[in-house]
Amino acid sequence: MSPLVVAAVGLALYLRYDIIQNTPIGLACEAGEQSLTCLVRLAAIHLFVRSIFGWTAVVAALLQLWRPNVVTFGIGLISASFGLVLYNTRLSALAVALLVLSLARARSGAR
């Protein structure tokens, strides 16, 4: 799972510092340039303004608490990674805490 998280954090850092906060790209996109970079920038901005990364992480973490599964754990961890880098820190931190709490849960067959 860790290579996926490292890739997610790397992609989120690239989006934040090389696309979203890059002043020349921002000015070009605001001036009306139609490019894939501007489309990705606009999509990322819409996702973090609406806290999609944080809410996805929280929902996945709650599902992980309810029914532990490696897929929901991965989705929660990747979404929380994006959220922590892309301005959804409160919800993503809550999701990480819930994911850690889900690891402390006893296995169904264990005594």
Short mmCIF file of N, CA, C and O in Angstrom, two decimals:
data_model
loop_
_atom_site.label_atom_id
_atom_site.label_comp_id
_atom_site.label_asym_id
_atom_site.label_seq_id
_atom_site.Cartn_x
_atom_site.Cartn_y
_atom_site.Cartn_z
N MET A 1 0.82 -1.19 0.00
CA MET A 1 0.00 0.00 0.00
C MET A 1 0.86 1.26 0.00
O MET A 1 0.45 2.27 -0.52
N SER A 2 2.04 1.19 0.57
CA SER A 2 2.87 2.38 0.69
C SER A 2 3.32 2.97 -0.64
O SER A 2 3.41 4.19 -0.75
N PRO A 3 3.60 2.18 -1.71
CA PRO A 3 3.95 2.82 -2.98
C PRO A 3 2.81 3.67 -3.54
O PRO A 3 3.06 4.72 -4.13
N LEU A 4 1.57 3.23 -3.31
CA LEU A 4 0.43 4.03 -3.77
C LEU A 4 0.31 5.34 -3.01
O LEU A 4 0.01 6.38 -3.59
N VAL A 5 0.57 5.29 -1.72
CA VAL A 5 0.50 6.50 -0.91
C VAL A 5 1.62 7.45 -1.28
O VAL A 5 1.40 8.67 -1.40
N VAL A 6 2.81 6.93 -1.50
CA VAL A 6 3.94 7.77 -1.91
C VAL A 6 3.64 8.42 -3.27
O VAL A 6 3.89 9.61 -3.48
N ALA A 7 3.06 7.65 -4.19
CA ALA A 7 2.70 8.20 -5.50
C ALA A 7 1.60 9.25 -5.36
O ALA A 7 1.64 10.29 -6.04
N ALA A 8 0.63 9.02 -4.48
CA ALA A 8 -0.44 9.99 -4.27
C ALA A 8 0.09 11.29 -3.69
O ALA A 8 -0.29 12.38 -4.13
N VAL A 9 0.98 11.18 -2.70
CA VAL A 9 1.56 12.39 -2.11
C VAL A 9 2.41 13.12 -3.14
O VAL A 9 2.36 14.35 -3.24
N GLY A 10 3.18 12.38 -3.92
CA GLY A 10 3.99 13.00 -4.97
C GLY A 10 3.14 13.72 -6.00
O GLY A 10 3.45 14.85 -6.40
N LEU A 11 2.06 13.08 -6.43
CA LEU A 11 1.16 13.72 -7.40
C LEU A 11 0.47 14.94 -6.80
O LEU A 11 0.34 15.98 -7.46
N ALA A 12 0.06 14.84 -5.55
CA ALA A 12 -0.58 15.97 -4.89
C ALA A 12 0.39 17.14 -4.73
O ALA A 12 0.01 18.31 -4.94
N LEU A 13 1.63 16.84 -4.37
CA LEU A 13 2.63 17.91 -4.26
C LEU A 13 2.91 18.56 -5.62
O LEU A 13 3.05 19.78 -5.72
N TYR A 14 2.96 17.74 -6.67
CA TYR A 14 3.15 18.27 -8.02
C TYR A 14 1.98 19.16 -8.40
O TYR A 14 2.17 20.26 -8.93
N LEU A 15 0.75 18.71 -8.14
CA LEU A 15 -0.42 19.53 -8.45
C LEU A 15 -0.39 20.85 -7.69
O LEU A 15 -0.67 21.91 -8.26
N ARG A 16 -0.08 20.78 -6.41
CA ARG A 16 -0.12 21.98 -5.59
C ARG A 16 0.94 23.00 -6.00
O ARG A 16 0.65 24.17 -6.21
N TYR A 17 2.20 22.55 -6.08
CA TYR A 17 3.29 23.51 -6.25
C TYR A 17 3.64 23.80 -7.71
O TYR A 17 4.13 24.89 -8.01
N ASP A 18 3.42 22.86 -8.62
CA ASP A 18 3.79 23.09 -10.01
C ASP A 18 2.62 23.49 -10.90
O ASP A 18 2.84 24.00 -12.00
N ILE A 19 1.39 23.27 -10.46
CA ILE A 19 0.25 23.63 -11.30
C ILE A 19 -0.64 24.66 -10.63
O ILE A 19 -0.92 25.72 -11.19
N ILE A 20 -1.10 24.39 -9.41
CA ILE A 20 -2.06 25.28 -8.76
C ILE A 20 -1.40 26.58 -8.29
O ILE A 20 -1.92 27.67 -8.55
N GLN A 21 -0.27 26.50 -7.62
CA GLN A 21 0.36 27.70 -7.08
C GLN A 21 1.40 28.32 -8.01
O GLN A 21 2.06 29.27 -7.61
N ASN A 22 1.53 27.83 -9.21
CA ASN A 22 2.48 28.38 -10.16
C ASN A 22 1.85 29.64 -10.78
O ASN A 22 0.85 29.56 -11.50
N THR A 23 2.44 30.78 -10.51
CA THR A 23 1.86 32.06 -10.94
C THR A 23 1.73 32.19 -12.45
O THR A 23 0.66 32.59 -12.93
N PRO A 24 2.74 31.88 -13.26
CA PRO A 24 2.56 32.01 -14.71
C PRO A 24 1.45 31.10 -15.27
O PRO A 24 0.68 31.53 -16.14
N ILE A 25 1.35 29.90 -14.75
CA ILE A 25 0.28 29.00 -15.20
C ILE A 25 -1.07 29.54 -14.76
O ILE A 25 -2.04 29.55 -15.53
N GLY A 26 -1.16 30.03 -13.54
CA GLY A 26 -2.42 30.61 -13.06
C GLY A 26 -2.85 31.81 -13.87
O GLY A 26 -4.03 31.94 -14.22
N LEU A 27 -1.91 32.69 -14.20
CA LEU A 27 -2.25 33.86 -15.00
C LEU A 27 -2.68 33.47 -16.41
O LEU A 27 -3.62 34.03 -16.97
N ALA A 28 -2.00 32.48 -16.98
CA ALA A 28 -2.37 32.03 -18.33
C ALA A 28 -3.75 31.39 -18.33
O ALA A 28 -4.54 31.63 -19.24
N CYS A 29 -4.04 30.60 -17.32
CA CYS A 29 -5.35 29.95 -17.26
C CYS A 29 -6.46 30.97 -17.02
O CYS A 29 -7.55 30.86 -17.59
N GLU A 30 -6.20 31.96 -16.17
CA GLU A 30 -7.19 33.00 -15.91
C GLU A 30 -7.40 33.89 -17.13
O GLU A 30 -8.47 34.49 -17.29
N ALA A 31 -6.39 33.98 -17.99
CA ALA A 31 -6.52 34.79 -19.21
C ALA A 31 -7.30 34.06 -20.30
O ALA A 31 -7.58 34.65 -21.34
N GLY A 32 -7.61 32.79 -20.07
CA GLY A 32 -8.45 32.08 -21.03
C GLY A 32 -7.73 31.02 -21.84
O GLY A 32 -8.29 30.51 -22.81
N GLU A 33 -6.52 30.67 -21.47
CA GLU A 33 -5.80 29.63 -22.21
C GLU A 33 -6.52 28.29 -22.05
O GLU A 33 -6.92 27.91 -20.96
N GLN A 34 -6.70 27.60 -23.14
CA GLN A 34 -7.36 26.30 -23.13
C GLN A 34 -6.30 25.22 -23.31
O GLN A 34 -5.86 24.97 -24.42
N SER A 35 -5.88 24.60 -22.22
CA SER A 35 -4.89 23.53 -22.30
C SER A 35 -5.24 22.46 -21.27
O SER A 35 -6.07 22.67 -20.39
N LEU A 36 -4.59 21.33 -21.39
CA LEU A 36 -4.82 20.24 -20.44
C LEU A 36 -4.38 20.65 -19.03
O LEU A 36 -5.03 20.31 -18.05
N THR A 37 -3.30 21.41 -18.94
CA THR A 37 -2.83 21.87 -17.64
C THR A 37 -3.87 22.74 -16.96
O THR A 37 -4.13 22.60 -15.76
N CYS A 38 -4.50 23.63 -17.71
CA CYS A 38 -5.53 24.49 -17.14
C CYS A 38 -6.76 23.69 -16.74
O CYS A 38 -7.39 23.98 -15.72
N LEU A 39 -7.10 22.67 -17.51
CA LEU A 39 -8.23 21.82 -17.17
C LEU A 39 -7.96 21.03 -15.89
O LEU A 39 -8.82 20.95 -15.00
N VAL A 40 -6.76 20.48 -15.76
CA VAL A 40 -6.38 19.75 -14.54
C VAL A 40 -6.36 20.70 -13.35
O VAL A 40 -6.83 20.36 -12.25
N ARG A 41 -5.84 21.89 -13.55
CA ARG A 41 -5.79 22.90 -12.48
C ARG A 41 -7.19 23.25 -12.01
O ARG A 41 -7.48 23.29 -10.81
N LEU A 42 -8.10 23.50 -12.96
CA LEU A 42 -9.47 23.85 -12.61
C LEU A 42 -10.17 22.70 -11.90
O LEU A 42 -10.88 22.92 -10.92
N ALA A 43 -9.97 21.47 -12.37
CA ALA A 43 -10.59 20.31 -11.73
C ALA A 43 -10.08 20.13 -10.30
O ALA A 43 -10.87 19.87 -9.38
N ALA A 44 -8.78 20.25 -10.11
CA ALA A 44 -8.21 20.10 -8.77
C ALA A 44 -8.73 21.19 -7.83
O ALA A 44 -9.05 20.92 -6.66
N ILE A 45 -8.84 22.41 -8.33
CA ILE A 45 -9.36 23.51 -7.51
C ILE A 45 -10.80 23.24 -7.11
O ILE A 45 -11.19 23.42 -5.96
N HIS A 46 -11.62 22.80 -8.06
CA HIS A 46 -13.03 22.49 -7.73
C HIS A 46 -13.14 21.36 -6.72
O HIS A 46 -14.00 21.39 -5.84
N LEU A 47 -12.26 20.36 -6.83
CA LEU A 47 -12.31 19.24 -5.88
C LEU A 47 -11.93 19.66 -4.48
O LEU A 47 -12.58 19.26 -3.51
N PHE A 48 -10.90 20.49 -4.33
CA PHE A 48 -10.52 20.84 -2.95
C PHE A 48 -11.37 21.96 -2.39
O PHE A 48 -11.54 22.04 -1.17
N VAL A 49 -11.98 22.80 -3.21
CA VAL A 49 -12.88 23.82 -2.69
C VAL A 49 -14.13 23.18 -2.09
O VAL A 49 -14.64 23.62 -1.07
N ARG A 50 -14.57 22.09 -2.69
CA ARG A 50 -15.75 21.38 -2.19
C ARG A 50 -15.40 20.29 -1.19
O ARG A 50 -16.25 19.50 -0.79
N SER A 51 -14.14 20.20 -0.78
CA SER A 51 -13.63 19.24 0.21
C SER A 51 -13.89 17.80 -0.19
O SER A 51 -14.13 16.94 0.65
N ILE A 52 -13.83 17.50 -1.47
CA ILE A 52 -14.09 16.15 -1.96
C ILE A 52 -13.03 15.18 -1.44
O ILE A 52 -13.36 14.05 -1.05
N PHE A 53 -11.78 15.59 -1.41
CA PHE A 53 -10.71 14.71 -0.92
C PHE A 53 -10.95 14.35 0.54
O PHE A 53 -10.85 13.18 0.93
N GLY A 54 -11.27 15.32 1.35
CA GLY A 54 -11.50 15.08 2.77
C GLY A 54 -12.73 14.23 3.04
O GLY A 54 -12.69 13.30 3.84
N TRP A 55 -13.84 14.55 2.37
CA TRP A 55 -15.06 13.77 2.57
C TRP A 55 -14.91 12.34 2.07
O TRP A 55 -15.40 11.40 2.70
N THR A 56 -14.22 12.14 0.96
CA THR A 56 -13.97 10.78 0.46
C THR A 56 -13.14 10.00 1.47
O THR A 56 -13.42 8.82 1.74
N ALA A 57 -12.14 10.64 2.03
CA ALA A 57 -11.30 9.98 3.02
C ALA A 57 -12.09 9.62 4.28
O ALA A 57 -11.94 8.52 4.82
N VAL A 58 -12.96 10.52 4.74
CA VAL A 58 -13.74 10.25 5.95
C VAL A 58 -14.73 9.11 5.70
O VAL A 58 -14.88 8.20 6.53
N VAL A 59 -15.41 9.13 4.57
CA VAL A 59 -16.36 8.06 4.25
C VAL A 59 -15.64 6.72 4.14
O VAL A 59 -16.11 5.71 4.69
N ALA A 60 -14.51 6.70 3.48
CA ALA A 60 -13.74 5.45 3.37
C ALA A 60 -13.25 4.98 4.74
O ALA A 60 -13.27 3.78 5.03
N ALA A 61 -12.84 5.91 5.59
CA ALA A 61 -12.37 5.54 6.93
C ALA A 61 -13.52 4.99 7.78
O ALA A 61 -13.34 4.03 8.54
N LEU A 62 -14.70 5.58 7.65
CA LEU A 62 -15.85 5.06 8.39
C LEU A 62 -16.25 3.68 7.88
O LEU A 62 -16.59 2.79 8.68
N LEU A 63 -16.20 3.48 6.58
CA LEU A 63 -16.45 2.15 6.04
C LEU A 63 -15.40 1.15 6.52
O LEU A 63 -15.71 -0.01 6.80
N GLN A 64 -14.17 1.61 6.63
CA GLN A 64 -13.09 0.76 7.12
C GLN A 64 -13.34 0.37 8.58
O GLN A 64 -13.06 -0.76 8.98
N LEU A 65 -13.84 1.29 9.38
CA LEU A 65 -14.16 0.96 10.77
C LEU A 65 -15.30 -0.05 10.85
O LEU A 65 -15.30 -0.94 11.69
N TRP A 66 -16.28 0.12 9.98
CA TRP A 66 -17.45 -0.74 10.01
C TRP A 66 -17.15 -2.13 9.46
O TRP A 66 -17.46 -3.12 10.10
N ARG A 67 -16.56 -2.19 8.28
CA ARG A 67 -16.22 -3.45 7.61
C ARG A 67 -14.80 -3.36 7.09
O ARG A 67 -14.58 -2.88 5.97
N PRO A 68 -13.81 -3.78 7.86
CA PRO A 68 -12.41 -3.66 7.43
C PRO A 68 -12.15 -4.37 6.10
O PRO A 68 -12.58 -5.49 5.89
N ASN A 69 -11.48 -3.65 5.23
CA ASN A 69 -11.17 -4.15 3.90
C ASN A 69 -9.94 -3.39 3.41
O ASN A 69 -9.81 -2.19 3.63
N VAL A 70 -9.07 -4.08 2.71
CA VAL A 70 -7.85 -3.44 2.24
C VAL A 70 -8.16 -2.36 1.18
O VAL A 70 -7.45 -1.35 1.09
N VAL A 71 -9.22 -2.54 0.42
CA VAL A 71 -9.57 -1.56 -0.62
C VAL A 71 -10.04 -0.25 0.01
O VAL A 71 -9.59 0.83 -0.38
N THR A 72 -10.93 -0.33 0.99
CA THR A 72 -11.40 0.90 1.63
C THR A 72 -10.27 1.58 2.41
O THR A 72 -10.21 2.81 2.47
N PHE A 73 -9.39 0.77 2.99
CA PHE A 73 -8.24 1.35 3.69
C PHE A 73 -7.35 2.11 2.70
O PHE A 73 -6.92 3.23 2.97
N GLY A 74 -7.12 1.52 1.54
CA GLY A 74 -6.29 2.18 0.51
C GLY A 74 -6.93 3.44 -0.02
O GLY A 74 -6.28 4.47 -0.18
N ILE A 75 -8.24 3.38 -0.30
CA ILE A 75 -8.94 4.57 -0.79
C ILE A 75 -8.91 5.67 0.26
O ILE A 75 -8.67 6.84 -0.06
N GLY A 76 -9.13 5.31 1.51
CA GLY A 76 -9.08 6.31 2.58
C GLY A 76 -7.71 6.92 2.74
O GLY A 76 -7.58 8.14 2.91
N LEU A 77 -6.69 6.09 2.66
CA LEU A 77 -5.32 6.59 2.83
C LEU A 77 -4.89 7.47 1.67
O LEU A 77 -4.28 8.53 1.86
N ILE A 78 -5.24 7.09 0.45
CA ILE A 78 -4.88 7.89 -0.72
C ILE A 78 -5.66 9.20 -0.73
O ILE A 78 -5.10 10.27 -0.99
N SER A 79 -6.96 9.14 -0.43
CA SER A 79 -7.76 10.37 -0.38
C SER A 79 -7.28 11.30 0.73
O SER A 79 -7.23 12.52 0.55
N ALA A 80 -6.93 10.72 1.87
CA ALA A 80 -6.40 11.55 2.96
C ALA A 80 -5.07 12.18 2.59
O ALA A 80 -4.79 13.33 2.95
N SER A 81 -4.24 11.44 1.85
CA SER A 81 -2.96 12.00 1.41
C SER A 81 -3.18 13.20 0.50
O SER A 81 -2.53 14.23 0.65
N PHE A 82 -4.08 13.05 -0.47
CA PHE A 82 -4.41 14.19 -1.33
C PHE A 82 -4.98 15.34 -0.50
O PHE A 82 -4.64 16.50 -0.71
N GLY A 83 -5.88 15.03 0.41
CA GLY A 83 -6.50 16.07 1.22
C GLY A 83 -5.52 16.81 2.11
O GLY A 83 -5.63 18.02 2.29
N LEU A 84 -4.56 16.10 2.68
CA LEU A 84 -3.59 16.76 3.54
C LEU A 84 -2.70 17.71 2.76
O LEU A 84 -2.31 18.76 3.26
N VAL A 85 -2.38 17.36 1.53
CA VAL A 85 -1.53 18.24 0.72
C VAL A 85 -2.36 19.34 0.06
O VAL A 85 -1.90 20.47 -0.07
N LEU A 86 -3.59 19.04 -0.33
CA LEU A 86 -4.41 19.99 -1.09
C LEU A 86 -5.50 20.63 -0.23
O LEU A 86 -6.67 20.64 -0.59
N TYR A 87 -5.14 21.15 0.92
CA TYR A 87 -5.95 22.09 1.69
C TYR A 87 -7.19 21.51 2.37
O TYR A 87 -7.99 22.28 2.88
N ASN A 88 -7.40 20.22 2.40
CA ASN A 88 -8.52 19.63 3.15
C ASN A 88 -7.99 18.97 4.42
O ASN A 88 -8.28 17.81 4.71
N THR A 89 -7.26 19.72 5.21
CA THR A 89 -6.50 19.12 6.31
C THR A 89 -7.38 18.62 7.45
O THR A 89 -7.08 17.57 8.02
N ARG A 90 -8.45 19.31 7.79
CA ARG A 90 -9.25 18.90 8.95
C ARG A 90 -9.93 17.56 8.71
O ARG A 90 -9.83 16.65 9.53
N LEU A 91 -10.63 17.45 7.61
CA LEU A 91 -11.32 16.20 7.32
C LEU A 91 -10.32 15.07 7.06
O LEU A 91 -10.54 13.93 7.48
N SER A 92 -9.23 15.37 6.39
CA SER A 92 -8.24 14.33 6.10
C SER A 92 -7.55 13.86 7.37
O SER A 92 -7.26 12.66 7.52
N ALA A 93 -7.27 14.76 8.29
CA ALA A 93 -6.66 14.36 9.56
C ALA A 93 -7.63 13.49 10.37
O ALA A 93 -7.21 12.52 11.00
N LEU A 94 -8.91 13.83 10.34
CA LEU A 94 -9.92 12.99 10.99
C LEU A 94 -9.94 11.60 10.36
O LEU A 94 -10.00 10.59 11.07
N ALA A 95 -9.87 11.55 9.04
CA ALA A 95 -9.86 10.26 8.36
C ALA A 95 -8.64 9.44 8.72
O ALA A 95 -8.74 8.22 8.93
N VAL A 96 -7.48 10.06 8.81
CA VAL A 96 -6.27 9.34 9.20
C VAL A 96 -6.42 8.79 10.62
O VAL A 96 -6.04 7.63 10.89
N ALA A 97 -6.99 9.58 11.51
CA ALA A 97 -7.20 9.10 12.89
C ALA A 97 -8.16 7.91 12.90
O ALA A 97 -7.93 6.93 13.62
N LEU A 98 -9.21 7.97 12.10
CA LEU A 98 -10.15 6.85 12.02
C LEU A 98 -9.49 5.62 11.41
O LEU A 98 -9.76 4.48 11.82
N LEU A 99 -8.63 5.83 10.42
CA LEU A 99 -7.93 4.69 9.81
C LEU A 99 -6.98 4.03 10.80
O LEU A 99 -6.87 2.81 10.86
N VAL A 100 -6.29 4.84 11.61
CA VAL A 100 -5.41 4.29 12.63
C VAL A 100 -6.24 3.54 13.67
O VAL A 100 -5.86 2.44 14.12
N LEU A 101 -7.38 4.09 14.03
CA LEU A 101 -8.27 3.43 14.98
C LEU A 101 -8.77 2.10 14.42
O LEU A 101 -8.93 1.13 15.16
N SER A 102 -8.99 2.04 13.11
CA SER A 102 -9.47 0.79 12.51
C SER A 102 -8.41 -0.30 12.57
O SER A 102 -8.74 -1.48 12.55
N LEU A 103 -7.14 0.07 12.65
CA LEU A 103 -6.07 -0.92 12.78
C LEU A 103 -6.05 -1.55 14.16
O LEU A 103 -5.55 -2.67 14.34
N ALA A 104 -6.58 -0.88 15.16
CA ALA A 104 -6.61 -1.39 16.53
C ALA A 104 -7.80 -2.30 16.77
O ALA A 104 -7.91 -2.90 17.84
N ARG A 105 -8.65 -2.43 15.81
CA ARG A 105 -9.84 -3.26 15.95
C ARG A 105 -9.44 -4.74 15.95
O ARG A 105 -8.59 -5.17 15.18
N ALA A 106 -10.09 -5.51 16.80
CA ALA A 106 -9.79 -6.95 16.87
C ALA A 106 -10.31 -7.66 15.62
O ALA A 106 -11.35 -7.29 15.08
N ARG A 107 -9.58 -8.65 15.18
CA ARG A 107 -10.02 -9.42 14.02
C ARG A 107 -11.21 -10.27 14.42
O ARG A 107 -11.39 -10.64 15.56
N SER A 108 -12.05 -10.59 13.44
CA SER A 108 -13.32 -11.27 13.75
C SER A 108 -13.12 -12.66 14.33
O SER A 108 -13.88 -13.12 15.14
N GLY A 109 -12.05 -13.38 13.95
CA GLY A 109 -11.83 -14.72 14.46
C GLY A 109 -10.90 -14.79 15.65
O GLY A 109 -10.71 -15.83 16.27
N ALA A 110 -10.30 -13.67 16.02
CA ALA A 110 -9.31 -13.64 17.10
C ALA A 110 -9.99 -13.58 18.47
O ALA A 110 -11.08 -13.05 18.61
N ARG A 111 -9.32 -14.11 19.48
CA ARG A 111 -9.82 -14.05 20.84
C ARG A 111 -8.82 -13.40 21.74
O ARG A 111 -7.70 -13.48 21.67
#
